[in-house]
Amino acid sequence: MATYSSQNFYGIGNQNLKMEIFNRLELKYTANDYLTFLFQLRSGSNIIQTVTDKEENADVFYTKPENVGDNMRYNFYTYLTFDVARWWHSNHTINLFYYRENFSGNV
């Protein structure tokens, strides 16, 4: 079933979608009350995104969800907390990450 947004634009479904699957691993080390380190690894497969395409021989566009590929993310966090003064408590987070996507098909 199509959902029309305008004369030249509509959205459709996709019965061939595969289920998205995500896996996540975390390793956390608390050195003391003031310092914590966290490493995360997250992977996803069969990532679903809405893709816009054009009908052949017409000025009509449509959107539909598609499985577009997979991704991987690595995170390293450092959490630091300390008192600057007796009346001023400070929290800091440093985040380093690497993100990779592999797209397949018509993206």
C-alpha atoms as a PDB file:
ATOM      1  CA  MET A   1       0.000   0.000   0.000  1.00  0.00           C
ATOM      2  CA  ALA A   2       1.357   3.415  -0.941  1.00  0.00           C
ATOM      3  CA  THR A   3       1.063   6.570   1.133  1.00  0.00           C
ATOM      4  CA  TYR A   4       0.913   9.656  -1.070  1.00  0.00           C
ATOM      5  CA  SER A   5       2.520  12.842   0.229  1.00  0.00           C
ATOM      6  CA  SER A   6       2.008  14.812  -2.970  1.00  0.00           C
ATOM      7  CA  GLN A   7       1.339  14.268  -6.660  1.00  0.00           C
ATOM      8  CA  ASN A   8       5.022  13.477  -7.285  1.00  0.00           C
ATOM      9  CA  PHE A   9       5.997  11.773  -4.031  1.00  0.00           C
ATOM     10  CA  TYR A  10       4.831   8.670  -2.189  1.00  0.00           C
ATOM     11  CA  GLY A  11       6.091   6.076   0.272  1.00  0.00           C
ATOM     12  CA  ILE A  12       5.803   2.291   0.115  1.00  0.00           C
ATOM     13  CA  GLY A  13       6.672  -0.605   2.409  1.00  0.00           C
ATOM     14  CA  ASN A  14       9.097  -3.472   1.907  1.00  0.00           C
ATOM     15  CA  GLN A  15       8.062  -7.040   2.697  1.00  0.00           C
ATOM     16  CA  ASN A  16      11.605  -8.307   2.051  1.00  0.00           C
ATOM     17  CA  LEU A  17      13.225  -6.513   5.009  1.00  0.00           C
ATOM     18  CA  LYS A  18      15.493  -8.537   7.250  1.00  0.00           C
ATOM     19  CA  MET A  19      15.563  -7.889  10.981  1.00  0.00           C
ATOM     20  CA  GLU A  20      18.260  -5.487  12.204  1.00  0.00           C
ATOM     21  CA  ILE A  21      20.649  -7.165  14.635  1.00  0.00           C
ATOM     22  CA  PHE A  22      22.899  -5.285  17.084  1.00  0.00           C
ATOM     23  CA  ASN A  23      25.591  -6.620  19.411  1.00  0.00           C
ATOM     24  CA  ARG A  24      27.349  -4.613  22.110  1.00  0.00           C
ATOM     25  CA  LEU A  25      30.257  -5.323  24.424  1.00  0.00           C
ATOM     26  CA  GLU A  26      31.384  -3.045  27.261  1.00  0.00           C
ATOM     27  CA  LEU A  27      34.462  -3.166  29.445  1.00  0.00           C
ATOM     28  CA  LYS A  28      34.565  -0.724  32.356  1.00  0.00           C
ATOM     29  CA  TYR A  29      37.332  -0.001  34.851  1.00  0.00           C
ATOM     30  CA  THR A  30      36.870   2.340  37.808  1.00  0.00           C
ATOM     31  CA  ALA A  31      40.289   3.394  39.080  1.00  0.00           C
ATOM     32  CA  ASN A  32      38.936   5.377  42.044  1.00  0.00           C
ATOM     33  CA  ASP A  33      36.070   7.719  42.964  1.00  0.00           C
ATOM     34  CA  TYR A  34      37.358  10.264  40.449  1.00  0.00           C
ATOM     35  CA  LEU A  35      38.433   8.319  37.360  1.00  0.00           C
ATOM     36  CA  THR A  36      36.639   5.723  35.187  1.00  0.00           C
ATOM     37  CA  PHE A  37      37.488   4.210  31.802  1.00  0.00           C
ATOM     38  CA  LEU A  38      34.970   2.565  29.475  1.00  0.00           C
ATOM     39  CA  PHE A  39      35.498   0.721  26.187  1.00  0.00           C
ATOM     40  CA  GLN A  40      32.512  -0.168  23.967  1.00  0.00           C
ATOM     41  CA  LEU A  41      32.298  -2.228  20.811  1.00  0.00           C
ATOM     42  CA  ARG A  42      28.993  -2.115  18.916  1.00  0.00           C
ATOM     43  CA  SER A  43      28.151  -3.879  15.663  1.00  0.00           C
ATOM     44  CA  GLY A  44      24.992  -3.887  13.601  1.00  0.00           C
ATOM     45  CA  SER A  45      23.883  -5.886  10.592  1.00  0.00           C
ATOM     46  CA  ASN A  46      20.965  -5.566   8.160  1.00  0.00           C
ATOM     47  CA  ILE A  47      20.750  -1.849   8.990  1.00  0.00           C
ATOM     48  CA  ILE A  48      17.415  -0.385   7.849  1.00  0.00           C
ATOM     49  CA  GLN A  49      17.275   3.083   6.292  1.00  0.00           C
ATOM     50  CA  THR A  50      14.636   4.864   4.252  1.00  0.00           C
ATOM     51  CA  VAL A  51      15.816   5.208   0.646  1.00  0.00           C
ATOM     52  CA  THR A  52      14.398   7.597  -1.971  1.00  0.00           C
ATOM     53  CA  ASP A  53      14.251   6.452  -5.589  1.00  0.00           C
ATOM     54  CA  LYS A  54      12.798   7.780  -8.849  1.00  0.00           C
ATOM     55  CA  GLU A  55      10.349   5.930 -11.065  1.00  0.00           C
ATOM     56  CA  GLU A  56      11.657   5.275 -14.536  1.00  0.00           C
ATOM     57  CA  ASN A  57      10.241   7.585 -17.259  1.00  0.00           C
ATOM     58  CA  ALA A  58       8.381   9.790 -14.764  1.00  0.00           C
ATOM     59  CA  ASP A  59       9.000  12.727 -12.442  1.00  0.00           C
ATOM     60  CA  VAL A  60       7.693  10.723  -9.500  1.00  0.00           C
ATOM     61  CA  PHE A  61       9.774   9.828  -6.443  1.00  0.00           C
ATOM     62  CA  TYR A  62       9.088   7.246  -3.751  1.00  0.00           C
ATOM     63  CA  THR A  63      10.618   6.197  -0.450  1.00  0.00           C
ATOM     64  CA  LYS A  64      10.865   2.740   1.034  1.00  0.00           C
ATOM     65  CA  PRO A  65      12.798   1.090   3.852  1.00  0.00           C
ATOM     66  CA  GLU A  66      15.705  -1.133   2.788  1.00  0.00           C
ATOM     67  CA  ASN A  67      18.456  -3.171   4.418  1.00  0.00           C
ATOM     68  CA  VAL A  68      21.508  -1.167   3.405  1.00  0.00           C
ATOM     69  CA  GLY A  69      24.481  -2.887   5.066  1.00  0.00           C
ATOM     70  CA  ASP A  70      26.269  -3.115   8.389  1.00  0.00           C
ATOM     71  CA  ASN A  71      28.215  -0.897  10.782  1.00  0.00           C
ATOM     72  CA  MET A  72      30.804  -1.081  13.548  1.00  0.00           C
ATOM     73  CA  ARG A  73      31.539   1.443  16.281  1.00  0.00           C
ATOM     74  CA  TYR A  74      34.412   1.561  18.777  1.00  0.00           C
ATOM     75  CA  ASN A  75      34.168   3.965  21.736  1.00  0.00           C
ATOM     76  CA  PHE A  76      36.659   4.829  24.446  1.00  0.00           C
ATOM     77  CA  TYR A  77      35.385   7.047  27.277  1.00  0.00           C
ATOM     78  CA  THR A  78      37.257   8.641  30.151  1.00  0.00           C
ATOM     79  CA  TYR A  79      35.145  10.037  32.994  1.00  0.00           C
ATOM     80  CA  LEU A  80      36.849  12.428  35.391  1.00  0.00           C
ATOM     81  CA  THR A  81      35.236  14.123  38.357  1.00  0.00           C
ATOM     82  CA  PHE A  82      36.843  16.464  40.889  1.00  0.00           C
ATOM     83  CA  ASP A  83      36.207  19.466  43.094  1.00  0.00           C
ATOM     84  CA  VAL A  84      37.544  22.739  41.721  1.00  0.00           C
ATOM     85  CA  ALA A  85      36.575  24.458  44.971  1.00  0.00           C
ATOM     86  CA  ARG A  86      34.474  23.433  47.984  1.00  0.00           C
ATOM     87  CA  TRP A  87      31.424  24.909  46.281  1.00  0.00           C
ATOM     88  CA  TRP A  88      32.249  23.782  42.699  1.00  0.00           C
ATOM     89  CA  HIS A  89      32.104  20.115  41.633  1.00  0.00           C
ATOM     90  CA  SER A  90      33.219  19.384  38.059  1.00  0.00           C
ATOM     91  CA  ASN A  91      32.409  16.361  35.814  1.00  0.00           C
ATOM     92  CA  HIS A  92      34.255  15.751  32.521  1.00  0.00           C
ATOM     93  CA  THR A  93      33.884  13.172  29.756  1.00  0.00           C
ATOM     94  CA  ILE A  94      36.328  12.517  26.955  1.00  0.00           C
ATOM     95  CA  ASN A  95      34.995  10.349  24.125  1.00  0.00           C
ATOM     96  CA  LEU A  96      37.128   8.938  21.307  1.00  0.00           C
ATOM     97  CA  PHE A  97      35.335   6.874  18.701  1.00  0.00           C
ATOM     98  CA  TYR A  98      35.706   5.234  15.326  1.00  0.00           C
ATOM     99  CA  TYR A  99      32.635   4.508  13.196  1.00  0.00           C
ATOM    100  CA  ARG A 100      32.564   2.411  10.023  1.00  0.00           C
ATOM    101  CA  GLU A 101      29.655   1.661   7.678  1.00  0.00           C
ATOM    102  CA  ASN A 102      29.531  -0.808   4.805  1.00  0.00           C
ATOM    103  CA  PHE A 103      26.697  -0.133   2.395  1.00  0.00           C
ATOM    104  CA  SER A 104      25.577  -2.593  -0.193  1.00  0.00           C
ATOM    105  CA  GLY A 105      23.110  -2.268  -3.030  1.00  0.00           C
ATOM    106  CA  ASN A 106      21.594   0.942  -4.317  1.00  0.00           C
ATOM    107  CA  VAL A 107      22.407   3.429  -1.539  1.00  0.00           C
END
